[in-house]
């Protein structure tokens, strides 16, 4: 029994020892540096099921040197799980490693190494702050000296660049916290509320490093009652405080809100905090400043906006375009026509002639035509003179004398003679017209302006070169036609536009002169009754009217129409209208649907002119130019 | 809306002001050469992979950038030259050979490399403009760095150099 028991015990002991020997000692786990500034702590956790008597050993080394691992005297065979390596790892320019192993009896575990460590990686901390109250501002001085045992480490030595200090200010009464960031270790927090208790806590950070940081212990101070002598200081200080806090604005937006507004309103409390009812006197000062700021900014904004508005207005308001000198005369005439027309708009019938022609009256234009202007009947005519058409001037009805009869229109004025009543006149006008046309136009057949010649007159379209008288005659006669003929002419020309005008204007302004006032070839299709003398005239001019005619029946008997065939296109319309409206609206004669004969007449001259001075016509008129030329070819 | 352009302008201005990092983008002065660098960004990227990288580097006796060899006691006049050489060195010799099997680590390395590219370009530009004059001392120091680097095989040296990036950043941050 004895030997068996002994053997058994031995076996057991062996087994036990074997087990323990076979089992490697587990090395400590999670070995790391849990370092705060000037307190570099190495921490670890025990290994797997450590034995009861496990101890730990710590070694360290400097990276880059060929000095091997050095044991840390204070941490040899310790039972705890942390070791302070501050003393050995102070140089910020070095990189340090540490390693730990477990020791139990004679067994040791493998070394477990930490990662590289530099003092700059240590958690940032400050030893504290000293706070003093001055009026309604708090003066803060941060303690940068850190003690490590009997060592003193300066915060500045470890973290040399990009140091920032964030201050958390909490108001005791409602726990509202504000954050402000400063770059200096000494600063003033100003413009605080009177009679309030504030608690401060500072958090250092380095802008260029993602290091962890801890806040200092909170320190509370109370700002007493406002004293007279501090009022000014408080206000002034408020500005300073607000400025310094605003300097850290960008930092504030980094999401460091801790359930509080990170604005300087606390610092500029009187200004921004909405507690108007706060007993703090500085509230009033702040409020007034706020109001002043609001008002001034409002006025500045209004001023800037008005400036902008003026600029826009100046940019976008179009200056009235001055007509080129070339067109001046033309415009003048048109304006005159317009006047005439407007005046006679009511009685278009009465002033067809007027509307129609420009009298050679214009002294500048020429002498003879003035004769036409002499006709009192058409005072307008004078005005109508187209300055640029010394000869082409549209004869107003006045030109009667000059155009009296067929020959009368032989006057140099080729303008459309507006012969309202008397055929002579009319013829004049017409002849004039035609003359004008004839004269001007090489073909001289039809006066482009020719109003729709009355169908009945094949002769209407005066052959080129035909004596104007002839042309006139028929045309004049045509013109004189009052409703009927005019109607026809109208049809012929179909110048609706003309017709219209002639209708209205047909009525001779001079009552006697029944002649169609001749809308000049505007032949306003005013009414069948309207003297379509003009129309007749236009017969020849139908060609011209063709364009005009286009609007009307295409079967215009007048061959001219054919000429105009090519021109029969919508363009003619505008051209036609244009002509008709030349009078009333000088520059833009394209108005369709000439209101009155005047327009037609006006158009006439224009047509006449076209060949002569195309440039005179505005673009609108250009459409008529080819028209006219075609007419001439007729 | 008429006000929208103004609002957009104000908003973008505010955003710009807010986004302008007070410290993230630092301007380093290497002599007369000014280099803008987003140090915070590089550091945060590096911190995320530092442990991993350093673990891969078993050699502790040798350092490429550390004291006593290289970056200490550099005169301010030599800073630009050494910075220029080092940025070239890192871009050409280190980042290229630091491929690991961990994609996250690789991504971080790439972003750091991109930041360094701009630094390298700026310093090269300064060098062309003769703002980075290389004296003999700076040339010697860089030669030492290169010797340290070449003492190891390429991959180990690259990993080691990458692990020492924070040392380089610390040195760069030092004001002359």
Coordinates of N, CA and C in Angstrom, one line a residue, chain A residues 399-535:
Chain A
X399 N -51.9 117.9 -106.3 CA -51.2 118.0 -107.5 C -52.1 118.1 -108.7
X400 N -53.3 118.2 -108.3 CA -54.3 118.3 -109.3 C -53.8 119.2 -110.4
X401 N -53.5 120.3 -110.0 CA -53.1 121.3 -111.0 C -52.0 120.7 -111.9
X402 N -51.1 120.2 -111.2 CA -50.0 119.7 -111.9 C -50.4 118.5 -112.7
X403 N -51.2 117.8 -112.1 CA -51.6 116.6 -112.8 C -53.0 116.7 -113.4
X404 N -53.3 117.9 -113.5 CA -54.7 118.0 -114.1 C -54.7 117.2 -115.3
X405 N -55.8 116.6 -115.3 CA -55.9 115.8 -116.5 C -54.8 114.8 -116.6
X406 N -54.7 114.3 -117.6 CA -53.7 113.3 -117.7 C -52.3 113.9 -117.7
X407 N -52.3 114.9 -118.3 CA -51.0 115.5 -118.5 C -50.6 116.1 -117.2
X408 N -51.5 116.5 -116.6 CA -51.1 117.2 -115.4 C -50.2 116.4 -114.5
X409 N -50.5 115.2 -114.6 CA -49.6 114.4 -113.7 C -48.3 114.2 -114.3
X410 N -48.1 114.8 -115.3 CA -46.8 114.6 -115.9 C -45.8 115.4 -115.1
X411 N -46.3 116.0 -114.2 CA -45.3 116.8 -113.4 C -44.3 115.8 -112.9
X412 N -43.3 116.4 -112.7 CA -42.1 115.6 -112.3 C -42.4 114.7 -111.1
X413 N -43.3 115.3 -110.4 CA -43.6 114.4 -109.2 C -44.2 113.1 -109.6
X414 N -43.5 112.2 -109.3 CA -44.1 110.9 -109.7 C -44.9 110.4 -108.5
X415 N -44.9 111.2 -107.6 CA -45.6 110.7 -106.4 C -47.0 110.3 -106.8
X416 N -47.5 109.6 -106.0 CA -48.9 109.2 -106.3 C -49.7 110.4 -106.2
X417 N -50.3 110.7 -107.2 CA -51.2 111.8 -107.1 C -52.5 111.4 -106.6
X418 N -52.8 112.0 -105.7 CA -54.1 111.6 -105.1 C -55.1 112.5 -105.7
X419 N -55.8 111.9 -106.6 CA -56.9 112.7 -107.2 C -58.2 112.2 -106.6
X420 N -58.7 113.0 -105.9 CA -59.9 112.4 -105.3 C -61.1 112.6 -106.2
X421 N -61.5 113.7 -106.4 CA -62.7 113.9 -107.1 C -62.4 114.0 -108.6
X422 N -62.1 115.2 -108.9 CA -62.0 115.4 -110.3 C -61.1 114.4 -111.0
X423 N -61.6 114.0 -111.9 CA -60.9 112.9 -112.6 C -59.5 113.5 -113.0
X424 N -59.7 114.7 -113.3 CA -58.4 115.3 -113.6 C -57.4 115.2 -112.5
X425 N -58.0 115.5 -111.5 CA -57.2 115.4 -110.3 C -56.8 114.0 -110.1
X426 N -57.7 113.3 -110.2 CA -57.5 111.9 -110.0 C -56.5 111.5 -111.0
X427 N -56.9 111.8 -112.1 CA -56.0 111.3 -113.2 C -54.6 111.9 -112.9
X428 N -54.8 113.1 -112.4 CA -53.5 113.6 -112.1 C -52.8 112.7 -111.1
X429 N -53.6 112.6 -110.1 CA -52.9 111.8 -109.1 C -52.5 110.4 -109.7
X430 N -53.5 109.9 -110.3 CA -53.2 108.6 -110.8 C -52.1 108.7 -111.8
X431 N -52.4 109.7 -112.6 CA -51.3 109.8 -113.6 C -50.0 110.1 -113.0
X432 N -50.2 110.9 -112.1 CA -49.0 111.2 -111.3 C -48.4 109.9 -110.8
X433 N -49.3 109.3 -110.3 CA -48.8 108.0 -109.8 C -48.1 107.3 -110.9
X434 N -49.0 107.1 -111.8 CA -48.4 106.3 -112.9 C -47.2 107.0 -113.4
X435 N -47.4 108.2 -113.5 CA -46.3 109.0 -114.0 C -45.1 108.7 -113.1
X436 N -45.4 108.9 -112.0 CA -44.3 108.7 -111.1 C -43.7 107.3 -111.4
X437 N -44.6 106.5 -111.5 CA -44.1 105.2 -111.8 C -43.4 105.1 -113.1
X438 N -44.1 105.7 -113.9 CA -43.6 105.6 -115.2 C -42.2 106.2 -115.3
X439 N -42.3 107.3 -114.6 CA -41.0 108.0 -114.7 C -40.0 107.2 -114.0
X440 N -40.4 106.9 -112.9 CA -39.3 106.2 -112.2 C -39.0 104.9 -112.7
X441 N -40.0 104.3 -112.9 CA -39.8 102.9 -113.3 C -39.4 102.9 -114.8
X442 N -38.5 102.3 -115.1 CA -38.1 102.2 -116.5 C -39.3 101.6 -117.3
X443 N -39.9 100.7 -116.7 CA -41.0 100.2 -117.4 C -42.1 101.2 -117.4
X444 N -42.2 101.8 -116.3 CA -43.1 102.8 -116.2 C -44.5 102.4 -116.6
X445 N -44.7 101.3 -116.5 CA -46.1 100.9 -116.9 C -47.0 101.3 -115.8
X446 N -46.9 100.5 -114.9 CA -47.8 100.8 -113.8 C -47.1 101.5 -112.8
X447 N -47.8 102.3 -112.2 CA -47.3 102.9 -111.0 C -47.4 101.8 -110.0
X448 N -46.4 101.5 -109.6 CA -46.5 100.4 -108.6 C -47.6 100.6 -107.7
X449 N -47.7 101.9 -107.4 CA -48.7 102.1 -106.4 C -50.1 101.9 -107.0
X450 N -50.1 101.8 -108.2 CA -51.4 101.8 -108.8 C -52.4 101.0 -108.0
X451 N -53.3 101.6 -107.8 CA -54.3 100.9 -107.0 C -55.0 99.9 -107.9
X452 N -55.6 99.2 -107.3 CA -56.2 98.2 -108.2 C -56.9 98.9 -109.3
X453 N -56.5 98.7 -110.3 CA -57.1 99.3 -111.4 C -58.5 98.7 -111.6
X454 N -59.3 99.5 -111.9 CA -60.6 98.9 -112.1 C -60.5 97.9 -113.2
X455 N -61.1 97.0 -112.9 CA -61.1 95.9 -114.0 C -61.5 96.4 -115.3
X456 N -62.4 97.1 -115.3 CA -62.9 97.5 -116.6 C -61.9 98.1 -117.5
X457 N -60.9 98.6 -116.9 CA -60.0 99.2 -117.8 C -58.8 98.4 -118.1
X458 N -58.8 97.8 -119.0 CA -57.6 97.1 -119.4 C -56.5 98.0 -119.6
X459 N -56.9 99.1 -119.9 CA -55.8 100.1 -120.1 C -55.2 100.5 -118.8
X460 N -55.9 100.0 -117.9 CA -55.4 100.5 -116.6 C -53.9 100.3 -116.5
X461 N -53.6 99.2 -116.7 CA -52.2 99.0 -116.5 C -51.5 99.7 -117.7
X462 N -51.2 100.8 -117.4 CA -50.6 101.5 -118.5 C -49.3 100.8 -119.0
X463 N -49.3 100.7 -120.2 CA -48.1 100.0 -120.7 C -46.9 100.9 -120.4
X464 N -45.9 100.3 -120.3 CA -44.8 101.1 -120.0 C -44.6 102.1 -121.0
X465 N -44.3 103.1 -120.5 CA -44.1 104.2 -121.5 C -45.3 104.9 -122.0
X466 N -46.3 104.3 -121.7 CA -47.5 105.0 -122.2 C -47.5 106.3 -121.5
X467 N -48.1 107.1 -122.2 CA -48.2 108.4 -121.7 C -48.8 108.4 -120.3
X468 N -48.3 109.0 -119.6 CA -48.9 109.0 -118.3 C -50.3 109.5 -118.3
X469 N -50.4 110.4 -119.2 CA -51.8 110.9 -119.3 C -52.7 109.7 -119.6
X470 N -52.4 109.0 -120.5 CA -53.2 107.9 -120.8 C -53.4 107.0 -119.6
X471 N -52.3 106.8 -119.1 CA -52.5 105.9 -117.9 C -53.3 106.6 -116.9
X472 N -53.0 107.8 -116.9 CA -53.7 108.5 -115.9 C -55.2 108.5 -116.2
X473 N -55.4 108.8 -117.4 CA -56.8 108.9 -117.7 C -57.6 107.8 -117.2
X474 N -57.2 106.7 -117.8 CA -58.0 105.6 -117.4 C -57.9 105.4 -115.9
X475 N -56.8 105.6 -115.5 CA -56.7 105.3 -114.1 C -57.5 106.4 -113.3
X476 N -57.2 107.5 -113.8 CA -57.9 108.6 -113.1 C -59.4 108.3 -113.1
X477 N -59.7 108.0 -114.3 CA -61.2 107.7 -114.4 C -61.5 106.6 -113.4
X478 N -60.7 105.8 -113.5 CA -60.9 104.7 -112.5 C -61.0 105.2 -111.1
X479 N -60.1 106.0 -111.0 CA -60.1 106.5 -109.6 C -61.4 107.2 -109.3
X480 N -61.7 107.9 -110.3 CA -62.9 108.7 -110.0 C -64.1 107.8 -109.8
X481 N -63.9 106.7 -110.3 CA -65.0 105.8 -110.0 C -65.3 105.8 -108.6
X482 N -66.4 106.0 -108.4 CA -66.7 105.9 -107.0 C -67.0 104.6 -106.7
X483 N -67.8 104.3 -106.1 CA -67.9 103.0 -105.5 C -67.7 101.9 -106.6
X484 N -68.5 102.0 -107.5 CA -68.4 100.9 -108.5 C -67.0 100.6 -109.0
X485 N -66.6 101.5 -109.6 CA -65.3 101.3 -110.2 C -64.3 100.9 -109.1
X486 N -64.5 101.7 -108.2 CA -63.5 101.4 -107.2 C -63.6 100.0 -106.7
X487 N -64.8 99.7 -106.7 CA -65.0 98.3 -106.3 C -64.2 97.4 -107.2
X488 N -64.5 97.7 -108.4 CA -63.8 96.8 -109.4 C -62.3 96.9 -109.1
X489 N -62.0 98.1 -109.1 CA -60.5 98.2 -108.9 C -60.1 97.4 -107.7
X490 N -61.0 97.6 -106.9 CA -60.6 96.8 -105.7 C -60.5 95.4 -106.0
X491 N -61.4 95.0 -106.8 CA -61.3 93.6 -107.0 C -60.1 93.3 -107.8
X492 N -59.9 94.1 -108.7 CA -58.7 93.9 -109.5 C -57.5 93.7 -108.6
X493 N -57.4 94.8 -108.0 CA -56.2 94.7 -107.2 C -56.4 93.8 -106.0
X494 N -57.6 93.9 -105.7 CA -57.8 93.1 -104.6 C -57.0 93.5 -103.5
X495 N -56.7 94.7 -103.7 CA -55.8 95.1 -102.6 C -56.7 95.2 -101.5
X496 N -57.0 94.4 -101.0 CA -57.9 94.6 -99.9 C -57.4 95.8 -99.1
X497 N -56.3 95.7 -98.9 CA -55.7 96.8 -98.1 C -56.0 98.1 -98.8
X498 N -55.7 98.1 -100.0 CA -56.0 99.4 -100.7 C -57.4 99.7 -100.6
X499 N -58.1 98.7 -100.9 CA -59.5 99.0 -101.0 C -60.0 99.6 -99.7
X500 N -59.6 99.0 -98.8 CA -60.1 99.5 -97.6 C -59.8 100.9 -97.4
X501 N -58.6 101.1 -97.7 CA -58.2 102.5 -97.5 C -59.0 103.4 -98.4
X502 N -59.0 102.9 -99.6 CA -59.6 103.8 -100.6 C -61.1 104.0 -100.2
X503 N -61.6 103.0 -99.7 CA -63.0 103.1 -99.3 C -63.1 104.3 -98.4
X504 N -62.3 104.2 -97.5 CA -62.5 105.3 -96.5 C -62.0 106.6 -97.2
X505 N -61.0 106.4 -97.9 CA -60.4 107.7 -98.4 C -61.0 108.0 -99.7
X506 N -61.7 107.0 -100.2 CA -62.2 107.3 -101.5 C -62.9 108.6 -101.5
X507 N -63.6 108.8 -100.5 CA -64.3 110.0 -100.6 C -63.3 111.1 -100.7
X508 N -63.5 111.8 -101.6 CA -62.5 112.9 -101.9 C -62.6 113.8 -100.7
X509 N -61.5 114.1 -100.3 CA -61.5 115.0 -99.3 C -62.2 116.2 -99.7
X510 N -61.9 116.4 -100.9 CA -62.6 117.6 -101.4 C -63.9 117.0 -101.9
X511 N -64.8 117.4 -101.4 CA -66.1 116.9 -101.8 C -66.2 116.8 -103.3
X512 N -65.8 117.8 -103.8 CA -66.0 117.8 -105.3 C -65.1 116.7 -105.8
X513 N -64.1 116.7 -105.3 CA -63.2 115.7 -105.9 C -63.6 114.4 -105.4
X514 N -64.3 113.8 -106.3 CA -64.8 112.5 -105.9 C -63.7 111.5 -106.0
X515 N -62.8 112.1 -106.7 CA -61.8 111.1 -107.0 C -61.4 110.3 -105.8
X516 N -61.1 109.3 -106.1 CA -60.7 108.5 -104.9 C -59.5 109.2 -104.4
X517 N -59.6 109.3 -103.3 CA -58.5 110.0 -102.7 C -57.3 109.2 -103.0
X518 N -57.6 108.2 -103.5 CA -56.5 107.4 -104.0 C -55.6 107.1 -102.9
X519 N -55.8 106.2 -102.5 CA -55.0 105.9 -101.4 C -53.6 105.6 -101.9
X520 N -53.5 106.1 -102.9 CA -52.1 106.0 -103.3 C -52.1 104.7 -103.7
X521 N -51.7 103.9 -103.8 CA -52.0 102.6 -104.2 C -52.4 101.8 -103.0
X522 N -52.6 102.6 -102.0 CA -53.0 101.9 -100.8 C -54.4 101.4 -101.0
X523 N -55.0 102.0 -101.8 CA -56.4 101.6 -102.1 C -56.9 100.8 -100.9
X524 N -57.2 101.6 -100.0 CA -57.7 100.9 -98.8 C -59.1 100.3 -99.2
X525 N -59.3 99.2 -99.0 CA -60.5 98.6 -99.3 C -61.6 99.0 -98.4
X526 N -61.6 100.3 -98.3 CA -62.5 100.7 -97.4 C -63.9 100.5 -97.7
X527 N -64.2 100.8 -98.7 CA -65.6 100.5 -99.0 C -65.8 100.6 -100.4
X528 N -66.6 99.9 -100.8 CA -66.9 99.9 -102.2 C -67.1 101.4 -102.7
X529 N -67.8 102.0 -101.8 CA -68.1 103.4 -102.2 C -66.8 104.2 -102.3
X530 N -65.9 103.8 -101.7 CA -64.7 104.6 -101.6 C -64.3 104.8 -103.0
X531 N -63.9 106.0 -103.2 CA -63.4 106.2 -104.5 C -62.2 105.3 -104.7
X532 N -62.5 104.6 -105.6 CA -61.4 103.7 -105.9 C -60.5 104.2 -107.0
X533 N -60.6 105.4 -107.1 CA -59.8 106.0 -108.1 C -58.4 105.6 -108.0
X534 N -58.2 105.7 -106.8 CA -56.9 105.3 -106.5 C -56.7 103.9 -107.0
X535 N -57.7 103.2 -106.7 CA -57.6 101.9 -107.1 C -57.4 101.8 -108.6

